[in-house]
Amino acid sequence: MIAVYPGSFDPVTLGHVDIIGRAAKITNKLVVAVLKNSSKSPMFNVQERVETLREVCLGIRNVEIAAFDGLLVEYARSIGANAIIRGLRAVTDFEYEFQMALSNRMLDDNIETLFISTNAQYSYISSSVVKEIARLGGDFSQMVPKAAHIKLLQKMGSM
Ligand code: COA
């Protein structure tokens, strides 16, 4: 199975890393795909987010990092992926994720969305919370991989 794990990854968190590791075990190839034109205004540009993910996933043999824009199902088709991976942290994620999964199924019935539950220890983490703690000078080292921690500290220093 070739799968795509899409997201903003602004920045990648330990919750995302957990999902990537779990998804990589059950797929032949996993493409972690960074959304280029999100409605969110990102702290890191696409290039920076791709680079951080590459560093973080270096040791995982069947994982590739890419960027995409436009419709997710079209991107999935273009790389021969037949599955979309999404992480579920808590029941509150479900409604939004279910709506996306059904919309994507309406657009392409041959691409299945698979949900993986996040390790409970990361279920409270989100990229926005990480950025807020970073902006306010708090310790977020337990929430992100080392490469993202360094890049966030550098970004804070240059702001
Ligand atoms: N651990 C930690 N955090 C997690 C997580 C996990 N396992 N899973 C999700 N999150 C967090 C993210 O950090 C992010 O937090 P934030 O809102 O504070 O930034 C939030 O959950 C959701 O972000 P993400 O998973 O990156 O998804 P998204 O909602 O930004 O983007 C896409 C979702 C990219 C899949 C979707 O926008 C998309 O497909 N876009 C393309 C256009 C398209 O095809 N549209 C039609 C389909 S509906």
Short mmCIF file of C-alpha atoms and ligand atoms in Angstrom, two decimals:
data_model
loop_
_atom_site.label_atom_id
_atom_site.label_comp_id
_atom_site.label_asym_id
_atom_site.label_seq_id
_atom_site.Cartn_x
_atom_site.Cartn_y
_atom_site.Cartn_z
CA MET A 1 0.00 0.00 0.00
CA ILE A 2 1.20 3.50 -0.89
CA ALA A 3 -0.24 6.09 1.48
CA VAL A 4 -0.10 9.83 1.89
CA TYR A 5 -0.07 11.52 5.30
CA PRO A 6 -1.04 15.15 4.63
CA GLY A 7 -0.93 18.09 6.98
CA SER A 8 0.36 21.55 7.74
CA PHE A 9 3.19 20.35 10.03
CA ASP A 10 3.80 23.91 11.26
CA PRO A 11 5.77 22.57 13.06
CA VAL A 12 5.87 18.77 13.13
CA THR A 13 5.14 17.54 16.67
CA LEU A 14 5.88 14.30 18.50
CA GLY A 15 2.23 13.40 17.87
CA HIS A 16 2.84 13.59 14.11
CA VAL A 17 6.07 11.60 14.48
CA ASP A 18 4.14 8.91 16.35
CA ILE A 19 1.60 8.66 13.52
CA ILE A 20 4.36 8.61 10.87
CA GLY A 21 6.13 5.73 12.67
CA ARG A 22 2.92 3.71 13.02
CA ALA A 23 1.82 4.36 9.43
CA ALA A 24 5.26 3.48 8.04
CA LYS A 25 4.98 0.02 9.61
CA ILE A 26 1.79 -0.85 7.74
CA THR A 27 2.56 0.74 4.36
CA ASN A 28 5.04 -0.05 1.60
CA LYS A 29 5.61 3.62 1.03
CA LEU A 30 4.43 6.59 3.07
CA VAL A 31 4.56 10.09 1.60
CA VAL A 32 4.34 12.77 4.26
CA ALA A 33 2.88 15.69 2.31
CA VAL A 34 3.07 19.30 3.47
CA LEU A 35 0.17 21.46 2.33
CA LYS A 36 1.53 24.53 0.47
CA ASN A 37 -1.38 26.93 0.49
CA SER A 38 -3.15 26.53 3.77
CA SER A 39 -5.69 29.10 4.97
CA LYS A 40 -3.64 29.13 8.18
CA SER A 41 -0.80 31.67 8.15
CA PRO A 42 2.22 29.50 8.88
CA MET A 43 5.23 30.32 11.01
CA PHE A 44 7.51 28.19 8.81
CA ASN A 45 7.51 28.30 5.02
CA VAL A 46 6.95 25.08 3.07
CA GLN A 47 10.68 24.58 2.42
CA GLU A 48 11.45 24.85 6.15
CA ARG A 49 8.67 22.42 7.07
CA VAL A 50 9.81 19.91 4.46
CA GLU A 51 13.43 20.17 5.65
CA THR A 52 12.47 19.63 9.29
CA LEU A 53 10.36 16.59 8.40
CA ARG A 54 13.25 15.18 6.32
CA GLU A 55 15.59 15.47 9.31
CA VAL A 56 13.06 13.91 11.64
CA CYS A 57 12.25 10.97 9.32
CA LEU A 58 15.81 10.29 8.19
CA GLY A 59 15.96 6.83 9.74
CA ILE A 60 12.63 5.58 8.40
CA ARG A 61 13.32 3.62 5.21
CA ASN A 62 9.95 3.81 3.44
CA VAL A 63 9.05 7.44 4.23
CA GLU A 64 9.36 10.29 1.74
CA ILE A 65 8.65 13.96 2.34
CA ALA A 66 6.94 16.14 -0.27
CA ALA A 67 4.83 19.28 -0.64
CA PHE A 68 1.53 19.63 -2.45
CA ASP A 69 -1.19 22.09 -3.24
CA GLY A 70 -4.65 21.75 -4.74
CA LEU A 71 -6.91 18.83 -3.97
CA LEU A 72 -5.48 16.11 -1.77
CA VAL A 73 -7.11 13.27 -3.75
CA GLU A 74 -5.59 14.59 -6.98
CA TYR A 75 -2.18 14.69 -5.37
CA ALA A 76 -2.69 11.16 -3.98
CA ARG A 77 -3.63 9.90 -7.45
CA SER A 78 -0.60 11.62 -9.00
CA ILE A 79 1.77 9.67 -6.76
CA GLY A 80 -0.13 6.39 -7.04
CA ALA A 81 -1.34 6.45 -3.42
CA ASN A 82 -4.49 4.50 -2.59
CA ALA A 83 -4.77 5.58 1.04
CA ILE A 84 -4.80 8.76 3.11
CA ILE A 85 -3.56 8.50 6.69
CA ARG A 86 -4.93 10.81 9.38
CA GLY A 87 -4.25 10.80 13.09
CA LEU A 88 -6.97 10.96 15.71
CA ARG A 89 -5.97 12.48 19.04
CA ALA A 90 -9.36 12.54 20.75
CA VAL A 91 -13.03 12.27 19.95
CA THR A 92 -13.06 16.02 19.23
CA ASP A 93 -10.95 15.39 16.10
CA PHE A 94 -13.49 12.95 14.75
CA GLU A 95 -16.17 15.23 13.32
CA TYR A 96 -13.74 17.29 11.23
CA GLU A 97 -11.82 14.21 10.12
CA PHE A 98 -14.99 12.31 9.23
CA GLN A 99 -16.22 15.22 7.12
CA MET A 100 -12.88 15.36 5.29
CA ALA A 101 -12.83 11.60 4.78
CA LEU A 102 -16.33 11.59 3.29
CA SER A 103 -15.57 14.60 1.08
CA ASN A 104 -12.45 12.90 -0.20
CA ARG A 105 -14.41 9.69 -0.82
CA MET A 106 -16.99 11.68 -2.79
CA LEU A 107 -14.13 13.07 -4.88
CA ASP A 108 -12.44 9.69 -5.37
CA ASP A 109 -14.02 6.47 -4.16
CA ASN A 110 -10.81 4.50 -4.76
CA ILE A 111 -8.78 6.29 -2.10
CA GLU A 112 -9.47 5.14 1.45
CA THR A 113 -8.89 7.30 4.53
CA LEU A 114 -7.34 5.33 7.39
CA PHE A 115 -7.33 6.70 10.93
CA ILE A 116 -4.56 5.93 13.37
CA SER A 117 -4.98 6.82 17.03
CA THR A 118 -2.20 8.90 18.50
CA ASN A 119 -0.31 7.59 21.50
CA ALA A 120 -2.22 8.91 24.55
CA GLN A 121 0.83 10.74 25.85
CA TYR A 122 0.72 13.06 22.80
CA SER A 123 -3.04 13.48 22.58
CA TYR A 124 -3.02 17.04 23.98
CA ILE A 125 -0.39 18.37 21.57
CA SER A 126 -1.14 20.64 18.62
CA SER A 127 1.13 22.78 16.48
CA SER A 128 -0.67 25.96 17.61
CA VAL A 129 -0.11 25.18 21.29
CA VAL A 130 3.58 24.50 20.60
CA LYS A 131 3.93 27.86 18.82
CA GLU A 132 2.13 29.72 21.59
CA ILE A 133 4.37 28.24 24.29
CA ALA A 134 7.44 29.03 22.15
CA ARG A 135 6.34 32.64 21.62
CA LEU A 136 5.79 33.09 25.35
CA GLY A 137 9.19 31.65 26.23
CA GLY A 138 7.99 28.37 27.77
CA ASP A 139 9.56 24.92 27.54
CA PHE A 140 8.05 22.91 24.68
CA SER A 141 10.87 20.37 24.37
CA GLN A 142 8.55 17.49 25.40
CA MET A 143 6.19 18.26 22.51
CA VAL A 144 8.34 18.31 19.39
CA PRO A 145 11.24 16.35 17.91
CA LYS A 146 14.72 17.79 18.42
CA ALA A 147 15.04 19.23 14.91
CA ALA A 148 11.76 21.15 15.29
CA HIS A 149 12.77 22.34 18.75
CA ILE A 150 16.00 23.84 17.39
CA LYS A 151 14.25 25.46 14.41
CA LEU A 152 11.58 27.01 16.65
CA LEU A 153 14.19 28.41 19.03
CA GLN A 154 16.09 29.85 16.04
CA LYS A 155 12.88 31.39 14.68
CA MET A 156 12.11 32.93 18.09
CA GLY A 157 15.64 34.34 18.24
CA SER A 158 15.29 35.97 14.84
CA MET A 159 11.88 37.54 15.51
N1 COA B 1 -0.35 14.92 16.91
C1 COA B 1 -0.27 16.21 17.17
N2 COA B 1 -0.97 17.13 16.53
C2 COA B 1 -1.78 16.71 15.58
C3 COA B 1 -1.91 15.37 15.24
C4 COA B 1 -1.14 14.45 15.96
N3 COA B 1 -1.21 13.15 15.70
N4 COA B 1 -2.82 15.28 14.26
C5 COA B 1 -3.23 16.51 14.00
N5 COA B 1 -2.61 17.38 14.81
C6 COA B 1 -2.83 18.81 14.88
C7 COA B 1 -1.93 19.63 14.05
O1 COA B 1 -0.80 20.01 14.78
C8 COA B 1 -2.79 20.80 13.71
O2 COA B 1 -2.76 21.72 14.76
P1 COA B 1 -3.04 23.27 14.53
O3 COA B 1 -4.46 23.39 14.05
O4 COA B 1 -2.83 23.82 15.88
O5 COA B 1 -2.06 23.76 13.51
C9 COA B 1 -4.20 20.21 13.65
O6 COA B 1 -4.14 19.03 14.39
C10 COA B 1 -4.69 19.81 12.30
O7 COA B 1 -3.72 20.00 11.36
P2 COA B 1 -3.20 19.03 10.25
O8 COA B 1 -3.24 17.62 10.65
O9 COA B 1 -1.89 19.57 9.83
O10 COA B 1 -4.28 19.18 9.19
P3 COA B 1 -4.87 20.48 8.58
O11 COA B 1 -6.26 20.54 9.09
O12 COA B 1 -4.01 21.67 8.74
O13 COA B 1 -4.82 20.11 7.04
C11 COA B 1 -5.32 18.70 5.13
C12 COA B 1 -5.54 19.04 6.58
C13 COA B 1 -3.97 19.14 4.61
C14 COA B 1 -5.40 17.20 5.08
C15 COA B 1 -6.48 19.34 4.34
O14 COA B 1 -6.53 20.73 4.59
C16 COA B 1 -6.40 19.09 2.87
O15 COA B 1 -6.52 17.98 2.39
N6 COA B 1 -6.19 20.15 2.07
C17 COA B 1 -6.11 20.06 0.62
C18 COA B 1 -7.37 20.59 -0.07
C19 COA B 1 -8.41 19.53 -0.22
O16 COA B 1 -8.23 18.49 -0.82
N7 COA B 1 -9.61 19.80 0.32
C20 COA B 1 -10.72 18.90 0.24
C21 COA B 1 -10.67 17.85 1.31
S1 COA B 1 -11.79 18.20 2.60
#
